[in-house]
């Protein structure tokens, strides 16, 4: 077995894809410390700069001091505290849903909920956007269901698949992200809602990258386009902490408590994380100025990149892909930027489709317009070389 493991790593290395962990530390003002250097940070998902916000850190510390470091058990045993239920009530209010559940992480939520849903019916089909996150793929793989992928953000392709296949199944689930993690574009939730109703399908929306950033009060795109049956999101990105939520009906919450293995067989969220969630829910709804600033930075960045002839795909959010194509170009540009004090990391297959290697520029509201200008200048310099 160990020989196979070594060979596997060697094969990755031969493709120049072997990755290593490198310690870094978020700093103030949209900066990050790595290898003893301060870099302008276009690589973190701390979109609103809350990961180091004193209110979150203090409330996390307060909850830990009062309630301890761990929850002690899974939710169904003795791990559910009054604080879990209070945070879940606040999430439901924030998302405008009947109920909510806290889960360990976004990855675990998708990997656990999708099989639980699919396995409720004897013969289920999942229809998922082809660019959904790895955790959704993991959920689909774990589900006893046929999985059909539709072309990215293509409602007519989804229609076609449903017309061809939907009637063969007892139940159908449509899965999308509201803001796509690698392309930064948005799903047409109104169209997906209509299609889901027409084909009697459940609509499942992942708001990992929209939560805190988009929609009324930062409540995500489903706040402006209600109708999805189940919405998940994370506290690990714009919300500054860690952990995930599911916003849904009472019925769905009850079902997941009984059937979602990722919830049932995992220790409940620890107090400190609940404290950070509670603090984020206090301040995020009032961060319209930061959201507007983030949107302006996005416009500035896309305008600059498009002006240089780079494709930014359909990005309309704080995630801006700078597509260069070949993996070697993405690596070279990433290195060039690091040398100029800018952390903006290359993303390559299999994370993104072949031929679309890119620098994924993730904006943070703690960056200034001058920082974006500096990044654009460094990119222009690389392009001209
Ligand atoms: C679309 C999407 N869903 C889920 C996740 C997983 O969330 P978490 O980091 O909370 O595990 C991510 C994170 O990278 C993501 O991009």
Short mmCIF file of C-alpha atoms and ligand atoms in Angstrom, two decimals:
data_model
loop_
_atom_site.label_atom_id
_atom_site.label_comp_id
_atom_site.label_asym_id
_atom_site.label_seq_id
_atom_site.Cartn_x
_atom_site.Cartn_y
_atom_site.Cartn_z
CA UNK A 1 0.00 0.00 0.00
CA UNK A 2 2.76 2.45 0.91
CA UNK A 3 4.40 1.86 -2.48
CA UNK A 4 1.16 2.78 -4.21
CA UNK A 5 0.91 5.89 -2.07
CA UNK A 6 4.46 6.93 -2.99
CA UNK A 7 3.79 6.25 -6.69
CA UNK A 8 0.63 8.29 -6.53
CA UNK A 9 2.53 11.26 -5.07
CA UNK A 10 5.26 10.80 -7.71
CA UNK A 11 2.67 10.90 -10.49
CA UNK A 12 1.26 14.15 -9.09
CA UNK A 13 4.78 15.59 -8.84
CA UNK A 14 5.55 14.57 -12.44
CA UNK A 15 2.60 16.70 -13.54
CA UNK A 16 3.93 19.60 -11.44
CA UNK A 17 0.79 19.34 -9.30
CA UNK A 18 2.21 18.23 -5.98
CA UNK A 19 0.99 20.61 -3.32
CA UNK A 20 2.40 21.47 0.08
CA UNK A 21 1.01 23.26 3.10
CA UNK A 22 2.56 26.64 3.85
CA UNK A 23 1.79 28.48 7.08
CA UNK A 24 0.27 31.94 6.67
CA UNK A 25 -1.44 34.39 8.99
CA UNK A 26 -4.19 36.85 8.12
CA UNK A 27 -3.13 40.40 8.93
CA UNK A 28 -5.03 43.70 8.95
CA UNK A 29 -5.79 45.87 5.92
CA UNK A 30 -6.28 43.05 3.42
CA UNK A 31 -2.76 41.74 4.06
CA UNK A 32 -1.47 38.28 4.87
CA UNK A 33 1.86 37.20 6.40
CA UNK A 34 3.67 34.32 4.73
CA UNK A 35 7.30 33.23 4.90
CA UNK A 36 8.04 36.31 7.01
CA UNK A 37 6.69 38.64 4.31
CA UNK A 38 3.60 40.80 4.30
CA UNK A 39 1.63 40.25 1.10
CA UNK A 40 -1.42 41.94 -0.35
CA UNK A 41 -4.04 39.24 0.02
CA UNK A 42 -6.16 38.27 -2.97
CA UNK A 43 -6.33 34.65 -1.94
CA UNK A 44 -8.45 34.35 1.22
CA UNK A 45 -12.21 33.97 1.49
CA UNK A 46 -12.38 36.33 4.46
CA UNK A 47 -14.41 38.63 2.24
CA UNK A 48 -15.57 41.06 4.94
CA UNK A 49 -12.41 40.98 7.03
CA UNK A 50 -14.26 39.41 9.97
CA UNK A 51 -11.80 36.60 10.67
CA UNK A 52 -9.80 39.00 12.84
CA UNK A 53 -12.69 41.17 13.98
CA UNK A 54 -12.42 41.79 17.75
CA UNK A 55 -16.14 41.18 18.35
CA UNK A 56 -15.94 37.67 16.87
CA UNK A 57 -12.72 36.80 18.70
CA UNK A 58 -14.03 38.18 22.01
CA UNK A 59 -17.37 36.41 21.81
CA UNK A 60 -15.67 33.16 20.83
CA UNK A 61 -13.42 33.54 23.88
CA UNK A 62 -16.37 34.43 26.12
CA UNK A 63 -18.36 31.35 25.02
CA UNK A 64 -15.31 29.14 25.53
CA UNK A 65 -14.64 30.56 29.00
CA UNK A 66 -18.25 30.13 30.09
CA UNK A 67 -19.12 26.87 28.33
CA UNK A 68 -15.83 25.08 27.73
CA UNK A 69 -13.77 24.04 24.74
CA UNK A 70 -15.95 21.22 23.47
CA UNK A 71 -19.61 20.27 23.18
CA UNK A 72 -18.92 16.86 24.68
CA UNK A 73 -21.21 14.79 22.48
CA UNK A 74 -23.12 14.70 19.24
CA UNK A 75 -26.30 16.71 18.87
CA UNK A 76 -28.68 13.82 19.50
CA UNK A 77 -26.88 12.62 22.61
CA UNK A 78 -26.13 15.56 24.94
CA UNK A 79 -24.34 17.92 22.55
CA UNK A 80 -27.25 20.28 21.89
CA UNK A 81 -26.97 23.37 24.10
CA UNK A 82 -29.25 26.37 24.49
CA UNK A 83 -26.59 28.27 22.50
CA UNK A 84 -26.95 25.91 19.51
CA UNK A 85 -30.68 26.49 19.47
CA UNK A 86 -30.28 30.25 19.92
CA UNK A 87 -27.82 30.51 17.01
CA UNK A 88 -30.06 28.35 14.84
CA UNK A 89 -33.04 30.61 15.55
CA UNK A 90 -30.91 33.61 14.58
CA UNK A 91 -29.77 31.91 11.34
CA UNK A 92 -33.38 31.16 10.42
CA UNK A 93 -34.27 34.83 11.01
CA UNK A 94 -31.24 35.97 8.97
CA UNK A 95 -32.10 33.65 6.07
CA UNK A 96 -35.86 34.09 6.30
CA UNK A 97 -36.42 30.36 6.73
CA UNK A 98 -38.69 28.44 9.06
CA UNK A 99 -35.77 26.60 10.66
CA UNK A 100 -32.01 26.16 10.60
CA UNK A 101 -29.33 23.71 11.68
CA UNK A 102 -25.67 24.23 12.41
CA UNK A 103 -23.28 21.69 10.90
CA UNK A 104 -19.56 21.05 11.39
CA UNK A 105 -18.36 22.50 8.07
CA UNK A 106 -19.63 23.29 4.61
CA UNK A 107 -17.86 20.26 3.22
CA UNK A 108 -19.45 18.00 5.78
CA UNK A 109 -22.88 19.57 5.25
CA UNK A 110 -22.88 18.89 1.50
CA UNK A 111 -21.31 15.47 1.85
CA UNK A 112 -23.86 14.47 4.48
CA UNK A 113 -27.11 16.17 3.52
CA UNK A 114 -27.23 15.21 -0.16
CA UNK A 115 -27.17 11.43 0.49
CA UNK A 116 -29.71 11.84 3.31
CA UNK A 117 -32.08 13.68 0.97
CA UNK A 118 -31.58 11.40 -2.02
CA UNK A 119 -32.02 8.24 0.03
CA UNK A 120 -35.45 9.34 1.28
CA UNK A 121 -37.06 8.13 -1.96
CA UNK A 122 -36.59 4.68 -3.52
CA UNK A 123 -35.46 6.02 -6.89
CA UNK A 124 -33.98 9.53 -6.90
CA UNK A 125 -32.18 11.54 -9.58
CA UNK A 126 -29.85 14.44 -8.86
CA UNK A 127 -29.43 17.17 -11.47
CA UNK A 128 -26.37 19.27 -10.61
CA UNK A 129 -24.52 22.12 -12.27
CA UNK A 130 -21.28 20.74 -13.73
CA UNK A 131 -19.17 23.25 -11.78
CA UNK A 132 -20.42 22.48 -8.28
CA UNK A 133 -17.92 22.20 -5.45
CA UNK A 134 -16.05 19.03 -4.52
CA UNK A 135 -18.19 18.61 -1.39
CA UNK A 136 -21.34 18.41 -3.53
CA UNK A 137 -19.66 15.78 -5.69
CA UNK A 138 -18.84 13.90 -2.49
CA UNK A 139 -22.50 14.11 -1.46
CA UNK A 140 -23.63 12.90 -4.88
CA UNK A 141 -21.18 9.99 -4.77
CA UNK A 142 -22.55 8.98 -1.38
CA UNK A 143 -26.16 9.14 -2.53
CA UNK A 144 -28.11 6.18 -3.85
CA UNK A 145 -29.15 8.17 -6.88
CA UNK A 146 -28.39 8.70 -10.55
CA UNK A 147 -26.52 11.94 -11.04
CA UNK A 148 -26.92 14.06 -14.17
CA UNK A 149 -24.73 17.13 -14.64
CA UNK A 150 -26.08 20.03 -16.67
CA UNK A 151 -23.91 22.55 -18.50
CA UNK A 152 -22.73 25.33 -16.24
CA UNK A 153 -25.48 27.86 -15.54
CA UNK A 154 -27.45 26.59 -18.53
CA UNK A 155 -31.14 26.40 -17.59
CA UNK A 156 -32.07 25.07 -21.03
CA UNK A 157 -29.66 22.15 -20.64
CA UNK A 158 -31.20 21.42 -17.25
CA UNK A 159 -34.65 21.54 -18.86
CA UNK A 160 -33.50 19.14 -21.55
CA UNK A 161 -32.13 16.67 -18.99
CA UNK A 162 -35.31 16.87 -16.94
CA UNK A 163 -37.50 16.43 -20.00
CA UNK A 164 -35.47 13.36 -20.97
CA UNK A 165 -35.09 11.75 -17.57
CA UNK A 166 -37.30 13.22 -14.86
CA UNK A 167 -40.27 10.91 -15.30
CA UNK A 168 -38.09 7.81 -14.78
CA UNK A 169 -37.62 8.72 -11.13
CA UNK A 170 -39.74 8.91 -7.99
CA UNK A 171 -37.96 12.06 -6.81
CA UNK A 172 -35.66 14.72 -8.22
CA UNK A 173 -33.13 17.12 -6.67
CA UNK A 174 -31.60 20.11 -8.47
CA UNK A 175 -28.32 21.34 -6.99
CA UNK A 176 -26.50 24.59 -7.64
CA UNK A 177 -24.25 27.10 -5.95
CA UNK A 178 -25.65 30.63 -5.83
CA UNK A 179 -22.20 32.15 -6.42
CA UNK A 180 -19.75 29.72 -7.97
CA UNK A 181 -16.53 29.31 -6.02
CA UNK A 182 -14.11 29.33 -8.93
CA UNK A 183 -15.90 31.44 -11.57
CA UNK A 184 -17.52 34.03 -9.30
CA UNK A 185 -20.69 34.05 -11.41
CA UNK A 186 -24.24 33.66 -10.13
CA UNK A 187 -26.91 31.07 -10.71
CA UNK A 188 -30.23 32.25 -12.13
CA UNK A 189 -32.21 31.27 -9.05
CA UNK A 190 -35.53 32.54 -10.43
CA UNK A 191 -35.17 30.24 -13.45
CA UNK A 192 -34.06 27.29 -11.29
CA UNK A 193 -36.99 27.84 -8.92
CA UNK A 194 -39.42 27.78 -11.84
CA UNK A 195 -37.85 24.64 -13.33
CA UNK A 196 -37.87 22.92 -9.94
CA UNK A 197 -41.59 23.64 -9.47
CA UNK A 198 -42.41 22.55 -13.02
CA UNK A 199 -40.66 19.19 -12.59
CA UNK A 200 -41.62 18.68 -8.96
CA UNK A 201 -37.95 18.73 -7.95
CA UNK A 202 -36.33 19.79 -4.71
CA UNK A 203 -34.02 22.81 -5.13
CA UNK A 204 -30.78 22.70 -3.10
CA UNK A 205 -28.63 25.85 -3.08
CA UNK A 206 -25.09 26.24 -1.73
CA UNK A 207 -24.54 29.83 -0.60
CA UNK A 208 -20.97 29.37 0.68
CA UNK A 209 -19.65 32.37 -1.26
CA UNK A 210 -22.76 34.55 -1.21
CA UNK A 211 -23.47 34.45 2.52
CA UNK A 212 -22.51 37.78 4.09
CA UNK A 213 -21.64 39.33 0.75
CA UNK A 214 -24.72 39.36 -1.47
CA UNK A 215 -28.47 39.66 -1.07
CA UNK A 216 -30.42 41.86 1.30
CA UNK A 217 -28.43 42.38 4.50
CA UNK A 218 -25.83 39.91 3.22
CA UNK A 219 -28.30 37.05 3.63
CA UNK A 220 -27.28 35.51 0.30
CA UNK A 221 -28.96 35.38 -3.09
CA UNK A 222 -31.78 33.17 -1.86
CA UNK A 223 -32.89 36.10 0.34
CA UNK A 224 -33.79 37.99 -2.84
CA UNK A 225 -35.01 34.88 -4.67
CA UNK A 226 -36.78 32.71 -2.13
CA UNK A 227 -38.18 29.32 -3.04
CA UNK A 228 -35.27 26.89 -2.61
CA UNK A 229 -36.21 23.94 -0.41
CA UNK A 230 -32.85 23.70 1.25
CA UNK A 231 -30.09 26.29 1.47
CA UNK A 232 -26.71 25.70 2.96
CA UNK A 233 -23.85 28.09 3.56
CA UNK A 234 -20.77 28.46 5.65
CA UNK A 235 -19.54 30.59 8.50
CA UNK A 236 -16.00 30.01 7.25
CA UNK A 237 -15.81 32.64 4.53
CA UNK A 238 -17.43 36.10 4.76
CA UNK A 239 -18.83 35.23 8.20
CA UNK A 240 -15.26 35.10 9.50
CA UNK A 241 -15.34 31.92 11.58
CA UNK A 242 -15.98 28.27 10.90
CA UNK A 243 -18.88 25.85 10.56
CA UNK A 244 -21.89 25.66 8.30
CA UNK A 245 -25.62 26.22 8.36
CA UNK A 246 -28.64 24.73 6.70
CA UNK A 247 -31.73 26.93 6.32
CA UNK A 248 -34.88 24.96 5.62
CA UNK A 249 -38.39 24.05 6.76
CA UNK A 250 -39.21 22.48 10.13
CA UNK A 251 -39.97 19.26 8.26
CA UNK A 252 -36.56 19.22 6.59
CA UNK A 253 -34.76 20.03 9.85
CA UNK A 254 -36.57 17.20 11.57
CA UNK A 255 -35.65 14.84 8.73
CA UNK A 256 -31.95 15.80 8.81
CA UNK A 257 -31.78 15.41 12.59
CA UNK A 258 -33.03 11.86 12.09
CA UNK A 259 -31.30 10.87 8.86
CA UNK A 260 -28.18 12.97 8.17
CA UNK A 261 -25.19 10.88 9.22
CA UNK A 262 -22.85 13.90 9.14
CA UNK A 263 -24.97 15.48 11.86
CA UNK A 264 -25.89 12.40 13.87
CA UNK A 265 -22.44 10.84 14.10
CA UNK A 266 -20.31 13.95 14.58
CA UNK A 267 -19.68 15.89 17.78
CA UNK A 268 -21.71 19.08 18.07
CA UNK A 269 -20.18 22.45 17.19
CA UNK A 270 -18.04 23.74 20.08
CA UNK A 271 -19.05 26.85 22.05
CA UNK A 272 -16.31 29.15 20.71
CA UNK A 273 -17.53 28.66 17.15
CA UNK A 274 -21.12 29.35 18.21
CA UNK A 275 -19.87 32.57 19.82
CA UNK A 276 -18.17 33.66 16.59
CA UNK A 277 -21.34 32.81 14.63
CA UNK A 278 -23.47 34.82 17.06
CA UNK A 279 -21.18 37.85 16.75
CA UNK A 280 -21.10 37.62 12.94
CA UNK A 281 -24.90 37.53 12.90
CA UNK A 282 -24.87 40.75 14.99
CA UNK A 283 -22.78 42.75 12.56
CA UNK A 284 -23.07 41.30 9.05
CA UNK A 285 -26.58 42.63 8.31
CA UNK A 286 -25.28 46.18 8.87
CA UNK A 287 -22.23 45.87 6.62
CA UNK A 288 -23.82 47.37 3.49
CA UNK A 289 -20.95 49.87 3.13
CA UNK A 290 -18.39 47.04 3.09
CA UNK A 291 -20.52 45.08 0.60
CA UNK A 292 -20.75 48.13 -1.69
CA UNK A 293 -16.98 48.65 -1.46
CA UNK A 294 -16.38 45.00 -2.31
CA UNK A 295 -18.65 45.32 -5.34
CA UNK A 296 -16.73 48.40 -6.50
CA UNK A 297 -13.40 46.61 -6.13
CA UNK A 298 -14.83 43.77 -8.22
CA UNK A 299 -15.86 46.18 -10.98
CA UNK A 300 -12.44 47.86 -10.95
CA UNK A 301 -10.63 44.53 -11.12
CA UNK A 302 -12.76 43.08 -13.93
CA UNK A 303 -12.55 46.30 -15.93
CA UNK A 304 -8.77 46.31 -15.63
CA UNK A 305 -8.39 42.63 -16.52
CA UNK A 306 -10.85 42.74 -19.42
CA UNK A 307 -9.07 45.86 -20.68
CA UNK A 308 -5.86 43.80 -20.87
CA UNK A 309 -7.74 41.12 -22.82
CA UNK A 310 -8.12 38.59 -20.00
CA UNK A 311 -11.27 36.49 -19.72
CA UNK A 312 -12.93 36.81 -16.30
CA UNK A 313 -15.65 34.31 -17.29
CA UNK A 314 -19.06 35.41 -16.02
CA UNK A 315 -17.82 36.86 -12.72
CA UNK A 316 -20.13 39.42 -11.11
CA UNK A 317 -18.98 38.99 -7.53
CA UNK A 318 -15.99 39.32 -5.20
CA UNK A 319 -14.45 36.25 -6.86
CA UNK A 320 -12.71 37.20 -10.10
CA UNK A 321 -11.04 34.50 -12.18
CA UNK A 322 -8.14 35.62 -14.36
CA UNK A 323 -8.06 32.84 -16.90
CA UNK A 324 -4.69 32.21 -18.53
CA UNK A 325 -5.30 28.69 -19.92
CA UNK A 326 -2.16 26.57 -19.58
CA UNK A 327 -1.17 25.39 -16.11
CA UNK A 328 2.39 26.63 -16.61
CA UNK A 329 1.14 30.19 -17.24
CA UNK A 330 -0.99 30.14 -14.09
CA UNK A 331 2.04 28.97 -12.08
CA UNK A 332 4.30 31.59 -13.65
CA UNK A 333 1.84 34.42 -13.06
CA UNK A 334 1.25 33.29 -9.46
CA UNK A 335 5.01 33.33 -8.86
CA UNK A 336 5.38 36.74 -10.53
CA UNK A 337 2.69 38.16 -8.24
CA UNK A 338 4.25 36.68 -5.11
CA UNK A 339 7.55 38.26 -6.06
CA UNK A 340 5.74 41.59 -6.24
CA UNK A 341 4.18 41.13 -2.79
CA UNK A 342 0.77 39.89 -3.95
CA UNK A 343 -0.80 36.61 -2.83
CA UNK A 344 -3.14 35.44 -5.61
CA UNK A 345 -2.87 31.76 -6.09
CA UNK A 346 -3.03 29.64 -9.24
CA UNK A 347 -5.93 27.23 -9.55
CA UNK A 348 -5.48 24.34 -11.93
CA UNK A 349 -7.21 21.12 -12.97
CA UNK A 350 -8.73 19.06 -11.51
CA UNK A 351 -10.13 21.93 -9.39
CA UNK A 352 -11.12 23.75 -12.62
CA UNK A 353 -11.73 22.34 -16.12
CA UNK A 354 -8.71 21.57 -18.31
CA UNK A 355 -7.46 24.55 -20.29
CA UNK A 356 -8.94 27.07 -17.85
CA UNK A 357 -6.08 27.34 -15.35
CA UNK A 358 -6.35 30.66 -13.68
CA UNK A 359 -5.46 32.98 -10.89
CA UNK A 360 -8.47 33.13 -8.61
CA UNK A 361 -8.58 36.67 -7.27
CA UNK A 362 -10.68 36.82 -4.12
CA UNK A 363 -11.43 40.35 -2.97
CA UNK A 364 -11.76 41.46 0.63
CA UNK A 365 -13.52 44.60 1.81
CA UNK A 366 -10.37 45.47 3.76
CA UNK A 367 -8.52 46.04 0.46
CA UNK A 368 -8.38 49.53 -1.07
CA UNK A 369 -8.78 50.59 -4.68
CA UNK A 370 -5.02 51.37 -4.71
CA UNK A 371 -4.33 47.73 -3.81
CA UNK A 372 -6.34 46.56 -6.83
CA UNK A 373 -4.45 49.05 -8.99
CA UNK A 374 -1.17 47.60 -7.71
CA UNK A 375 -2.31 44.07 -8.59
CA UNK A 376 -3.43 45.17 -12.06
CA UNK A 377 -0.06 46.83 -12.66
CA UNK A 378 1.79 43.66 -11.67
CA UNK A 379 -0.44 41.57 -13.94
CA UNK A 380 0.11 44.01 -16.85
CA UNK A 381 3.87 43.76 -16.28
CA UNK A 382 3.70 39.93 -16.52
CA UNK A 383 1.58 40.12 -19.65
CA UNK A 384 3.96 42.53 -21.33
CA UNK A 385 7.06 40.42 -20.52
C1 LIG B 1 -19.22 26.11 -2.83
C2 LIG B 1 -18.61 25.60 -1.58
N1 LIG B 1 -19.33 24.79 -0.79
C3 LIG B 1 -18.83 24.30 0.36
C4 LIG B 1 -17.56 24.59 0.76
C5 LIG B 1 -17.01 24.00 2.03
O1 LIG B 1 -17.17 24.89 3.09
P1 LIG B 1 -16.26 24.78 4.39
O2 LIG B 1 -15.00 25.51 4.09
O3 LIG B 1 -17.08 25.43 5.45
O4 LIG B 1 -16.03 23.33 4.65
C6 LIG B 1 -16.77 25.45 -0.01
C7 LIG B 1 -15.42 25.81 0.48
O5 LIG B 1 -14.43 25.83 -0.08
C8 LIG B 1 -17.29 25.94 -1.22
O6 LIG B 1 -16.55 26.70 -2.02
#
